[in-house]
Amino acid sequence: MTATNSPKHLKSKGLKATSRRPALELCSECGLCDTYYIHYVKEACAFLHQQIPELETQTHGRSRDLEQEDDLYFGVHNHMMAARKIEPIPGAQWTGIVSTIAIEMLEQGLVEGVVCVQNSPDDRFQPQPIIARNRAEILAAKVNKPTLSPNLSVLEQVAQSGMKKLLVIGVGCQIQALRAVEKELGIEKLYVLGTPCTDNVSRAGLQKFLDTTSRSPSTVVYYEFMQDFNVHFKHEDGSTELVPFFGLNTKELKDVFAPSCLSCFDYVNSLADLVVGYMGAPFGWQWIVVRNDRGQEMLDLVQGLLETQPVSSQGKRQEAVQQGITAYDKATTLPMWVAKVLGVAIKQIGPKGLEYARFSIDSHFTRNYLYVKRNYPQKLAAHVPAFAKKIVAQYKLPK
Ligand code: FAD
Ligand code: SF4
Ligand code: SF4
């Protein structure tokens, strides 16, 4: 490459770990600013320039149809389903569909490397992004690191490696920045496998959450906010601890989530080709959203390893969401026995399947809308996408 046709970003330099990022306290540590792609940060950062509809069109050929309820909530998609591995991967977050797709893509030669995140050797919750090049490295990245993770920090290594076919696994804010710089990466075929994501925390915030909520914070191996309205903590000895959502210490936990995540409206990872989560599926199953043909190509690789069923929807969410807005705003913490009774009742009669996913999206979008309105009023109009404004407008919000 001659000096005259060098991309402009090669003249930039990533920031040191200790330097403040351009998005300041809203930075979700996606990793872009650790690389020379910081050159594009003003356009690419999810917190400096919200451009989900434009990037949806770039990626899927159209942006979501706000008049169509499934599109409004779950983004552009060809179809959705519930699935689980017939033989789950032990120690995966759910049944390991994400890791399995990544392994198949690598072993069948669709990609040369997989951007994913392992943990540091001395701390199971400290993220360590890598470019995995074999099955063992992908498997070592299984299970959520429930902390902000600089997945894009390895993008410079991708460029240096000369790879032309790449799979990136990541959450919404990472994928928005990735899509914004996609054309500069020198990749001929980029596949993006996303997970939904909400309520993420810094490593210090995670410690506070564990200390406040679990009976044994130091033995927690993983946790998930599940569709049965409980937080499930899995401990080293294999035991599971359930804490009802309604019993969480809201007062203590209000400031535990990262400011980026309290300002985030890309819960469903709108810009991935394929999304694998759980919240639109029955309890114990994973929820798959195929956004485009590339996503279908990825899913096809593992169809024979999955049990599947159509998505379904049951119950009504709106009243529970409206009550939750007020309770959260007043930082109400219920006595544990009341929380348990309420949890059991809501599990019986509450929203299920896609209606549970809508419950969770409504609850998070209303909370986050209020957070941005109160803390960054000057950002509200441009930062909140039109789909989120429409969802929030269904509810009565406190001042
Ligand atoms: P596995 O096979 O265990 O693989 C997990 C993959 O996630 C790995 O490839 C790893 O690289 C990647 N990963 C782990 N931590 C991070 C991270 N911090 N940032 C980026 N990538 C990471 N789903 C919902 O339906 N609703 C939710 O509210 C929800 N919240 C989530 C919050 C976080 C912080 C994360 C990371 C995921 C969340 N998910 C949510 C997705 C869900 O928990 C599972 O990750 C998903 O269903 C895949 O499960 P699996 O068994 O197939 O994954
Ligand atoms: Fe940079 Fe990413 Fe932070 Fe934005 S979120 S400032 S792109 S590291
Ligand atoms: Fe990024 Fe949003 Fe997840 Fe926070 S909640 S880590 S901002 S995708």
Short mmCIF file of C-alpha atoms and ligand atoms in Angstrom, two decimals:
data_model
loop_
_atom_site.label_atom_id
_atom_site.label_comp_id
_atom_site.label_asym_id
_atom_site.label_seq_id
_atom_site.Cartn_x
_atom_site.Cartn_y
_atom_site.Cartn_z
CA MET A 1 0.00 0.00 0.00
CA THR A 2 1.42 3.40 -0.93
CA ALA A 3 1.29 6.46 1.30
CA THR A 4 -1.18 8.09 -1.07
CA ASN A 5 -3.89 5.41 -0.77
CA SER A 6 -3.42 4.62 2.94
CA PRO A 7 -6.68 4.86 4.84
CA LYS A 8 -6.83 7.98 6.99
CA HIS A 9 -7.31 6.03 10.20
CA LEU A 10 -3.79 4.57 10.01
CA LYS A 11 -2.51 7.96 11.16
CA SER A 12 -4.60 7.78 14.36
CA LYS A 13 -3.65 6.03 17.59
CA GLY A 14 -5.88 4.24 20.07
CA LEU A 15 -6.22 5.69 23.57
CA LYS A 16 -4.46 4.31 26.65
CA ALA A 17 -6.66 2.25 28.99
CA THR A 18 -6.64 5.05 31.56
CA SER A 19 -7.61 7.90 29.17
CA ARG A 20 -11.14 9.26 29.10
CA ARG A 21 -13.13 8.28 26.03
CA PRO A 22 -14.90 10.79 23.76
CA ALA A 23 -18.34 9.71 25.03
CA LEU A 24 -17.12 10.52 28.59
CA GLU A 25 -19.28 8.91 31.28
CA LEU A 26 -21.62 7.46 28.64
CA CYS A 27 -18.82 5.34 27.17
CA SER A 28 -19.72 1.63 27.18
CA GLU A 29 -16.07 0.64 26.67
CA CYS A 30 -16.88 -1.03 23.35
CA GLY A 31 -13.16 -1.04 22.49
CA LEU A 32 -13.25 1.06 19.29
CA CYS A 33 -11.28 3.87 20.95
CA ASP A 34 -8.49 1.43 21.89
CA THR A 35 -7.68 1.20 18.16
CA TYR A 36 -6.81 3.50 15.30
CA TYR A 37 -10.49 3.30 14.25
CA ILE A 38 -10.96 5.99 16.92
CA HIS A 39 -10.49 8.18 13.86
CA TYR A 40 -14.22 7.55 13.10
CA VAL A 41 -15.49 7.85 16.66
CA LYS A 42 -17.73 10.90 16.17
CA GLU A 43 -19.79 9.07 13.55
CA ALA A 44 -19.38 5.54 14.91
CA CYS A 45 -19.91 5.78 18.67
CA ALA A 46 -23.41 4.69 19.71
CA PHE A 47 -23.47 7.44 22.35
CA LEU A 48 -22.24 10.30 20.17
CA HIS A 49 -24.24 9.53 17.04
CA GLN A 50 -27.37 7.40 17.15
CA GLN A 51 -27.97 6.10 13.61
CA ILE A 52 -29.76 2.78 14.02
CA PRO A 53 -32.26 3.30 11.12
CA GLU A 54 -29.50 4.28 8.67
CA LEU A 55 -27.35 1.31 9.68
CA GLU A 56 -30.37 -1.03 9.51
CA THR A 57 -30.81 0.04 5.89
CA GLN A 58 -27.09 -0.44 5.20
CA THR A 59 -27.15 -3.92 6.76
CA HIS A 60 -30.59 -5.39 6.08
CA GLY A 61 -31.71 -3.35 3.06
CA ARG A 62 -34.46 -1.55 5.02
CA SER A 63 -35.10 0.00 8.42
CA ARG A 64 -37.77 -1.33 10.77
CA ASP A 65 -41.43 -0.64 10.02
CA LEU A 66 -42.78 1.26 13.03
CA GLU A 67 -46.38 0.37 12.13
CA GLN A 68 -45.70 -3.35 12.38
CA GLU A 69 -45.56 -4.45 16.04
CA ASP A 70 -42.96 -7.23 15.74
CA ASP A 71 -40.68 -4.97 13.69
CA LEU A 72 -41.17 -2.08 16.12
CA TYR A 73 -40.11 -4.22 19.07
CA PHE A 74 -37.67 -6.76 17.68
CA GLY A 75 -36.18 -4.95 14.67
CA VAL A 76 -35.88 -6.00 11.03
CA HIS A 77 -36.21 -9.78 10.73
CA ASN A 78 -37.10 -12.56 8.32
CA HIS A 79 -38.37 -14.83 11.08
CA MET A 80 -38.07 -15.77 14.77
CA MET A 81 -38.15 -19.10 16.59
CA ALA A 82 -37.42 -20.77 19.91
CA ALA A 83 -34.60 -23.32 19.97
CA ARG A 84 -32.26 -25.26 22.21
CA LYS A 85 -29.29 -27.48 21.63
CA ILE A 86 -30.22 -31.18 21.74
CA GLU A 87 -26.90 -31.64 23.55
CA PRO A 88 -26.23 -28.41 25.46
CA ILE A 89 -22.65 -27.22 25.95
CA PRO A 90 -21.88 -27.61 29.67
CA GLY A 91 -21.09 -24.25 31.24
CA ALA A 92 -22.54 -22.16 28.38
CA GLN A 93 -24.85 -19.28 29.32
CA TRP A 94 -27.93 -21.13 28.03
CA THR A 95 -27.53 -24.15 25.75
CA GLY A 96 -24.51 -22.82 23.84
CA ILE A 97 -26.10 -22.02 20.47
CA VAL A 98 -23.78 -19.00 20.07
CA SER A 99 -20.59 -21.00 20.68
CA THR A 100 -21.83 -23.84 18.44
CA ILE A 101 -22.52 -21.52 15.50
CA ALA A 102 -19.08 -19.94 15.92
CA ILE A 103 -17.37 -23.35 15.94
CA GLU A 104 -19.23 -24.53 12.83
CA MET A 105 -18.44 -21.32 10.95
CA LEU A 106 -14.76 -21.69 11.69
CA GLU A 107 -14.53 -25.44 11.09
CA GLN A 108 -16.56 -25.32 7.86
CA GLY A 109 -14.30 -22.55 6.55
CA LEU A 110 -16.88 -19.74 6.35
CA VAL A 111 -14.59 -17.55 8.45
CA GLU A 112 -10.92 -17.45 9.43
CA GLY A 113 -11.40 -16.00 12.90
CA VAL A 114 -14.07 -15.19 15.51
CA VAL A 115 -14.05 -12.04 17.65
CA CYS A 116 -15.37 -13.11 21.05
CA VAL A 117 -14.59 -12.55 24.72
CA GLN A 118 -12.88 -14.84 27.19
CA ASN A 119 -12.21 -13.93 30.82
CA SER A 120 -8.89 -13.05 32.42
CA PRO A 121 -7.18 -16.04 34.13
CA ASP A 122 -7.53 -14.58 37.63
CA ASP A 123 -11.09 -13.15 37.42
CA ARG A 124 -13.95 -15.00 35.76
CA PHE A 125 -15.90 -11.76 35.22
CA GLN A 126 -13.05 -9.66 33.77
CA PRO A 127 -13.50 -9.64 29.99
CA GLN A 128 -10.60 -10.42 27.67
CA PRO A 129 -11.53 -10.06 23.99
CA ILE A 130 -9.73 -12.28 21.49
CA ILE A 131 -9.76 -13.42 17.87
CA ALA A 132 -10.44 -17.13 18.27
CA ARG A 133 -8.99 -19.39 15.59
CA ASN A 134 -9.98 -22.83 16.87
CA ARG A 135 -12.73 -24.68 18.74
CA ALA A 136 -10.93 -24.56 22.12
CA GLU A 137 -10.55 -20.77 21.98
CA ILE A 138 -14.24 -20.32 21.12
CA LEU A 139 -15.30 -22.64 23.93
CA ALA A 140 -13.10 -20.71 26.36
CA ALA A 141 -15.26 -17.65 25.52
CA LYS A 142 -18.59 -19.35 26.38
CA VAL A 143 -20.84 -17.85 29.09
CA ASN A 144 -21.64 -14.14 29.61
CA LYS A 145 -19.10 -11.79 31.06
CA PRO A 146 -21.76 -9.56 32.64
CA THR A 147 -19.51 -6.50 32.43
CA LEU A 148 -18.73 -3.84 29.83
CA SER A 149 -16.37 -5.53 27.39
CA PRO A 150 -14.03 -3.87 24.87
CA ASN A 151 -14.69 -6.48 22.14
CA LEU A 152 -13.70 -4.08 19.35
CA SER A 153 -10.23 -3.56 20.83
CA VAL A 154 -9.00 -6.47 18.69
CA LEU A 155 -10.01 -4.83 15.39
CA GLU A 156 -6.49 -3.58 14.76
CA GLN A 157 -5.21 -7.15 15.11
CA VAL A 158 -7.82 -8.27 12.57
CA ALA A 159 -6.43 -5.78 10.05
CA GLN A 160 -2.85 -6.85 10.78
CA SER A 161 -3.72 -10.56 10.44
CA GLY A 162 -4.86 -10.08 6.85
CA MET A 163 -8.09 -12.06 7.51
CA LYS A 164 -10.77 -11.57 4.89
CA LYS A 165 -13.64 -13.57 6.41
CA LEU A 166 -14.60 -12.80 9.98
CA LEU A 167 -17.33 -13.52 12.52
CA VAL A 168 -17.89 -10.96 15.26
CA ILE A 169 -19.95 -11.87 18.34
CA GLY A 170 -21.13 -8.90 20.36
CA VAL A 171 -23.79 -6.76 22.03
CA GLY A 172 -25.67 -3.79 20.53
CA CYS A 173 -23.32 -0.89 21.30
CA GLN A 174 -20.32 -2.85 20.00
CA ILE A 175 -22.16 -3.84 16.84
CA GLN A 176 -23.36 -0.30 16.12
CA ALA A 177 -19.74 0.96 16.15
CA LEU A 178 -18.63 -2.08 14.14
CA ARG A 179 -21.24 -1.48 11.42
CA ALA A 180 -20.24 2.19 11.24
CA VAL A 181 -16.61 1.29 10.44
CA GLU A 182 -17.35 -1.96 8.57
CA LYS A 183 -16.28 -0.58 5.19
CA GLU A 184 -12.89 0.45 6.58
CA LEU A 185 -11.97 -2.99 7.95
CA GLY A 186 -10.72 -4.56 4.72
CA ILE A 187 -12.92 -7.60 5.36
CA GLU A 188 -14.56 -9.26 2.35
CA LYS A 189 -17.17 -11.21 4.31
CA LEU A 190 -18.27 -10.08 7.74
CA TYR A 191 -20.80 -12.12 9.74
CA VAL A 192 -22.31 -10.66 12.90
CA LEU A 193 -23.81 -12.85 15.61
CA GLY A 194 -25.41 -10.73 18.32
CA THR A 195 -27.01 -11.23 21.70
CA PRO A 196 -29.61 -8.95 23.27
CA CYS A 197 -28.13 -6.96 26.14
CA THR A 198 -29.33 -4.78 28.98
CA ASP A 199 -28.36 -3.65 32.50
CA ASN A 200 -24.65 -4.14 32.01
CA VAL A 201 -22.19 -2.92 34.62
CA SER A 202 -18.56 -2.01 35.18
CA ARG A 203 -16.49 -4.61 37.08
CA ALA A 204 -16.92 -2.51 40.28
CA GLY A 205 -20.67 -2.22 39.65
CA LEU A 206 -20.89 -5.99 39.23
CA GLN A 207 -19.27 -6.51 42.62
CA LYS A 208 -21.83 -4.21 44.23
CA PHE A 209 -24.68 -6.07 42.51
CA LEU A 210 -23.37 -9.45 43.67
CA ASP A 211 -22.67 -8.22 47.21
CA THR A 212 -26.14 -6.67 47.49
CA THR A 213 -28.13 -9.49 45.92
CA SER A 214 -26.50 -12.93 46.29
CA ARG A 215 -26.14 -14.98 49.48
CA SER A 216 -22.58 -15.94 48.41
CA PRO A 217 -21.09 -13.36 46.00
CA SER A 218 -17.65 -14.99 45.73
CA THR A 219 -18.96 -18.33 44.43
CA VAL A 220 -21.27 -16.99 41.68
CA VAL A 221 -20.26 -18.51 38.34
CA TYR A 222 -22.96 -16.85 36.26
CA TYR A 223 -26.35 -15.19 36.57
CA GLU A 224 -29.31 -14.27 34.40
CA PHE A 225 -32.53 -12.25 34.83
CA MET A 226 -34.96 -14.93 33.66
CA GLN A 227 -38.48 -15.13 32.27
CA ASP A 228 -39.81 -16.53 35.59
CA PHE A 229 -39.21 -13.07 37.16
CA ASN A 230 -36.26 -14.30 39.22
CA VAL A 231 -32.53 -13.63 39.01
CA HIS A 232 -30.90 -17.07 38.77
CA PHE A 233 -27.42 -17.23 40.33
CA LYS A 234 -25.45 -20.39 39.57
CA HIS A 235 -22.77 -21.16 42.19
CA GLU A 236 -19.47 -23.06 41.97
CA ASP A 237 -20.97 -26.10 43.73
CA GLY A 238 -23.65 -26.38 41.03
CA SER A 239 -26.48 -24.99 43.20
CA THR A 240 -28.89 -22.36 41.88
CA GLU A 241 -30.06 -19.39 43.97
CA LEU A 242 -33.27 -17.58 42.97
CA VAL A 243 -33.89 -13.95 43.93
CA PRO A 244 -37.24 -12.47 42.82
CA PHE A 245 -36.99 -9.28 40.67
CA PHE A 246 -39.47 -7.61 42.97
CA GLY A 247 -37.24 -8.25 46.00
CA LEU A 248 -34.15 -6.52 44.56
CA ASN A 249 -32.79 -3.69 46.66
CA THR A 250 -33.79 -1.00 44.17
CA LYS A 251 -32.43 1.86 46.28
CA GLU A 252 -28.93 0.33 46.48
CA LEU A 253 -28.97 -0.87 42.89
CA LYS A 254 -30.26 2.25 41.15
CA ASP A 255 -26.76 3.54 40.37
CA VAL A 256 -25.17 0.14 39.81
CA PHE A 257 -25.85 -0.07 36.06
CA ALA A 258 -23.40 1.78 33.81
CA PRO A 259 -24.63 5.20 32.51
CA SER A 260 -24.19 3.83 28.96
CA CYS A 261 -26.61 0.99 29.69
CA LEU A 262 -29.12 3.34 31.34
CA SER A 263 -29.05 5.31 28.06
CA CYS A 264 -29.17 2.32 25.70
CA PHE A 265 -32.08 1.61 23.35
CA ASP A 266 -30.57 -1.23 21.32
CA TYR A 267 -31.67 -4.02 23.61
CA VAL A 268 -32.38 -6.40 20.69
CA ASN A 269 -29.13 -5.83 18.79
CA SER A 270 -30.76 -4.36 15.67
CA LEU A 271 -27.69 -4.51 13.46
CA ALA A 272 -26.59 -8.15 13.90
CA ASP A 273 -27.33 -10.66 11.12
CA LEU A 274 -28.55 -13.20 13.66
CA VAL A 275 -29.55 -12.64 17.30
CA VAL A 276 -29.56 -15.36 19.97
CA GLY A 277 -31.11 -14.48 23.32
CA TYR A 278 -33.76 -16.00 25.54
CA MET A 279 -36.40 -13.44 26.41
CA GLY A 280 -38.88 -14.15 23.56
CA ALA A 281 -38.83 -17.91 24.17
CA PRO A 282 -40.44 -20.22 26.74
CA PHE A 283 -38.45 -20.74 29.93
CA GLY A 284 -35.40 -22.96 29.27
CA TRP A 285 -35.36 -22.22 25.50
CA GLN A 286 -33.35 -19.71 23.49
CA TRP A 287 -34.87 -17.06 21.26
CA ILE A 288 -33.57 -16.73 17.72
CA VAL A 289 -34.11 -13.70 15.47
CA VAL A 290 -32.94 -14.13 11.88
CA ARG A 291 -32.50 -10.62 10.49
CA ASN A 292 -31.22 -11.31 6.97
CA ASP A 293 -29.88 -13.98 4.59
CA ARG A 294 -26.44 -13.98 6.19
CA GLY A 295 -28.10 -14.72 9.53
CA GLN A 296 -30.01 -17.59 7.92
CA GLU A 297 -26.77 -18.96 6.49
CA MET A 298 -25.32 -19.08 10.02
CA LEU A 299 -28.39 -20.71 11.52
CA ASP A 300 -28.54 -23.34 8.75
CA LEU A 301 -25.13 -24.63 9.88
CA VAL A 302 -26.53 -25.81 13.22
CA GLN A 303 -30.18 -26.68 12.41
CA GLY A 304 -29.48 -30.41 12.79
CA LEU A 305 -28.16 -29.86 16.32
CA LEU A 306 -31.28 -28.00 17.52
CA GLU A 307 -34.75 -28.74 18.79
CA THR A 308 -37.04 -25.92 17.68
CA GLN A 309 -40.58 -24.61 18.15
CA PRO A 310 -42.45 -21.55 16.86
CA VAL A 311 -42.44 -18.40 18.99
CA SER A 312 -45.63 -17.74 20.97
CA SER A 313 -47.10 -14.95 23.05
CA GLN A 314 -49.36 -14.95 26.10
CA GLY A 315 -50.70 -12.46 28.68
CA LYS A 316 -50.76 -8.69 28.90
CA ARG A 317 -47.79 -6.62 29.97
CA GLN A 318 -48.93 -2.98 30.07
CA GLU A 319 -50.31 -2.80 33.61
CA ALA A 320 -47.26 -4.54 35.11
CA VAL A 321 -44.94 -2.20 33.18
CA GLN A 322 -46.84 0.90 34.37
CA GLN A 323 -46.73 -0.27 38.00
CA GLY A 324 -43.02 -1.06 37.66
CA ILE A 325 -42.24 2.47 36.39
CA THR A 326 -43.66 4.01 39.56
CA ALA A 327 -42.11 1.44 41.91
CA TYR A 328 -38.67 1.85 40.33
CA ASP A 329 -38.89 5.63 40.40
CA LYS A 330 -39.76 5.58 44.09
CA ALA A 331 -37.02 2.97 44.64
CA THR A 332 -39.51 0.73 46.39
CA THR A 333 -38.07 -2.49 47.84
CA LEU A 334 -40.64 -5.05 48.93
CA PRO A 335 -40.14 -7.38 51.90
CA MET A 336 -38.73 -10.66 50.55
CA TRP A 337 -41.82 -12.77 51.37
CA VAL A 338 -44.09 -10.32 49.50
CA ALA A 339 -41.65 -10.31 46.57
CA LYS A 340 -41.71 -14.12 46.45
CA VAL A 341 -45.51 -14.30 46.52
CA LEU A 342 -45.76 -11.61 43.84
CA GLY A 343 -43.16 -13.43 41.73
CA VAL A 344 -45.10 -16.70 41.89
CA ALA A 345 -48.39 -14.94 41.01
CA ILE A 346 -46.88 -13.06 38.06
CA LYS A 347 -45.21 -16.25 36.81
CA GLN A 348 -48.65 -17.92 36.67
CA ILE A 349 -50.61 -15.11 35.04
CA GLY A 350 -47.94 -12.75 33.69
CA PRO A 351 -46.64 -12.20 30.16
CA LYS A 352 -44.92 -15.11 28.42
CA GLY A 353 -42.94 -15.63 25.20
CA LEU A 354 -42.88 -12.55 22.96
CA GLU A 355 -45.12 -10.68 25.43
CA TYR A 356 -42.44 -11.20 28.12
CA ALA A 357 -39.84 -9.77 25.69
CA ARG A 358 -42.12 -6.74 25.14
CA PHE A 359 -42.53 -6.43 28.93
CA SER A 360 -38.77 -6.31 29.35
CA ILE A 361 -38.25 -3.88 26.45
CA ASP A 362 -41.01 -1.54 27.70
CA SER A 363 -39.66 -1.61 31.27
CA HIS A 364 -36.08 -0.84 30.19
CA PHE A 365 -36.94 1.75 27.53
CA THR A 366 -39.18 3.75 29.91
CA ARG A 367 -36.52 3.66 32.63
CA ASN A 368 -33.77 4.64 30.18
CA TYR A 369 -35.86 7.38 28.57
CA LEU A 370 -36.38 8.95 32.00
CA TYR A 371 -32.68 8.61 32.77
CA VAL A 372 -31.63 10.41 29.57
CA LYS A 373 -34.34 13.05 30.00
CA ARG A 374 -33.20 13.83 33.54
CA ASN A 375 -29.43 13.55 33.07
CA TYR A 376 -28.78 14.46 29.42
CA PRO A 377 -31.83 16.49 28.31
CA GLN A 378 -29.85 18.05 25.46
CA LYS A 379 -29.27 14.55 23.99
CA LEU A 380 -32.83 13.25 24.30
CA ALA A 381 -34.22 14.17 20.86
CA ALA A 382 -31.36 12.78 18.77
CA HIS A 383 -30.20 9.91 21.00
CA VAL A 384 -33.53 8.13 21.46
CA PRO A 385 -34.46 6.34 18.21
CA ALA A 386 -38.00 6.85 16.83
CA PHE A 387 -38.95 3.21 17.58
CA ALA A 388 -38.07 3.69 21.27
CA LYS A 389 -39.99 6.99 21.45
CA LYS A 390 -43.07 5.20 20.09
CA ILE A 391 -42.75 2.39 22.63
CA VAL A 392 -42.24 4.80 25.55
CA ALA A 393 -45.22 6.96 24.47
CA GLN A 394 -47.61 4.16 25.54
CA TYR A 395 -46.91 4.92 29.22
CA LYS A 396 -47.42 7.70 31.72
CA LEU A 397 -44.00 8.75 32.99
CA PRO A 398 -43.20 10.69 36.17
CA LYS A 399 -41.54 14.12 35.75
P1 FAD B 1 -22.63 -19.10 24.89
O1 FAD B 1 -22.42 -20.23 23.94
O2 FAD B 1 -22.38 -19.31 26.35
O3 FAD B 1 -21.71 -17.88 24.37
C1 FAD B 1 -21.76 -16.61 24.95
C2 FAD B 1 -21.09 -15.63 23.98
O4 FAD B 1 -21.30 -14.31 24.50
C3 FAD B 1 -19.59 -15.84 23.86
O5 FAD B 1 -19.28 -16.06 22.50
C4 FAD B 1 -18.97 -14.51 24.32
O6 FAD B 1 -17.96 -14.08 23.40
C5 FAD B 1 -20.13 -13.53 24.28
N1 FAD B 1 -20.08 -12.56 25.39
C6 FAD B 1 -20.02 -12.84 26.70
N2 FAD B 1 -20.02 -11.73 27.43
C7 FAD B 1 -20.05 -10.69 26.55
C8 FAD B 1 -20.04 -9.28 26.70
N3 FAD B 1 -20.02 -8.68 27.90
N4 FAD B 1 -20.06 -8.51 25.57
C9 FAD B 1 -20.11 -9.09 24.34
N5 FAD B 1 -20.13 -10.43 24.15
C10 FAD B 1 -20.09 -11.22 25.24
N6 FAD B 1 -30.61 -12.13 26.32
C11 FAD B 1 -31.93 -11.82 26.47
O7 FAD B 1 -32.77 -12.43 25.83
N7 FAD B 1 -32.32 -10.83 27.34
C12 FAD B 1 -31.41 -10.11 28.09
O8 FAD B 1 -31.78 -9.23 28.86
C13 FAD B 1 -30.03 -10.39 27.92
N8 FAD B 1 -29.07 -9.68 28.60
C14 FAD B 1 -27.74 -9.94 28.35
C15 FAD B 1 -26.77 -9.15 28.98
C16 FAD B 1 -25.40 -9.34 28.69
C17 FAD B 1 -24.38 -8.47 29.34
C18 FAD B 1 -25.01 -10.36 27.76
C19 FAD B 1 -23.54 -10.57 27.41
C20 FAD B 1 -25.98 -11.16 27.16
C21 FAD B 1 -27.35 -10.96 27.45
N9 FAD B 1 -28.33 -11.74 26.83
C22 FAD B 1 -29.65 -11.44 27.02
C23 FAD B 1 -27.97 -12.89 25.97
C24 FAD B 1 -28.05 -14.24 26.72
O9 FAD B 1 -27.72 -14.07 28.09
C25 FAD B 1 -27.07 -15.27 26.14
O10 FAD B 1 -25.78 -14.69 26.01
C26 FAD B 1 -27.46 -15.74 24.79
O11 FAD B 1 -28.75 -16.30 24.82
C27 FAD B 1 -26.46 -16.78 24.25
O12 FAD B 1 -26.45 -17.91 25.07
P2 FAD B 1 -25.54 -19.18 24.62
O13 FAD B 1 -25.65 -20.25 25.65
O14 FAD B 1 -25.87 -19.52 23.21
O15 FAD B 1 -24.09 -18.48 24.67
FE1 SF4 B 2 -15.24 4.98 22.09
FE2 SF4 B 2 -16.83 2.85 22.20
FE3 SF4 B 2 -16.54 4.45 24.32
FE4 SF4 B 2 -17.87 5.31 22.19
S1 SF4 B 2 -18.49 3.60 23.53
S2 SF4 B 2 -16.36 6.46 23.36
S3 SF4 B 2 -16.74 4.33 20.52
S4 SF4 B 2 -14.94 3.14 23.40
FE1 SF4 B 3 -23.90 -1.89 25.36
FE2 SF4 B 3 -26.48 -1.41 25.72
FE3 SF4 B 3 -25.41 -3.70 26.57
FE4 SF4 B 3 -24.83 -1.47 27.83
S1 SF4 B 3 -26.87 -2.40 27.71
S2 SF4 B 3 -23.34 -3.04 27.20
S3 SF4 B 3 -24.79 0.01 26.16
S4 SF4 B 3 -25.62 -3.01 24.45
#
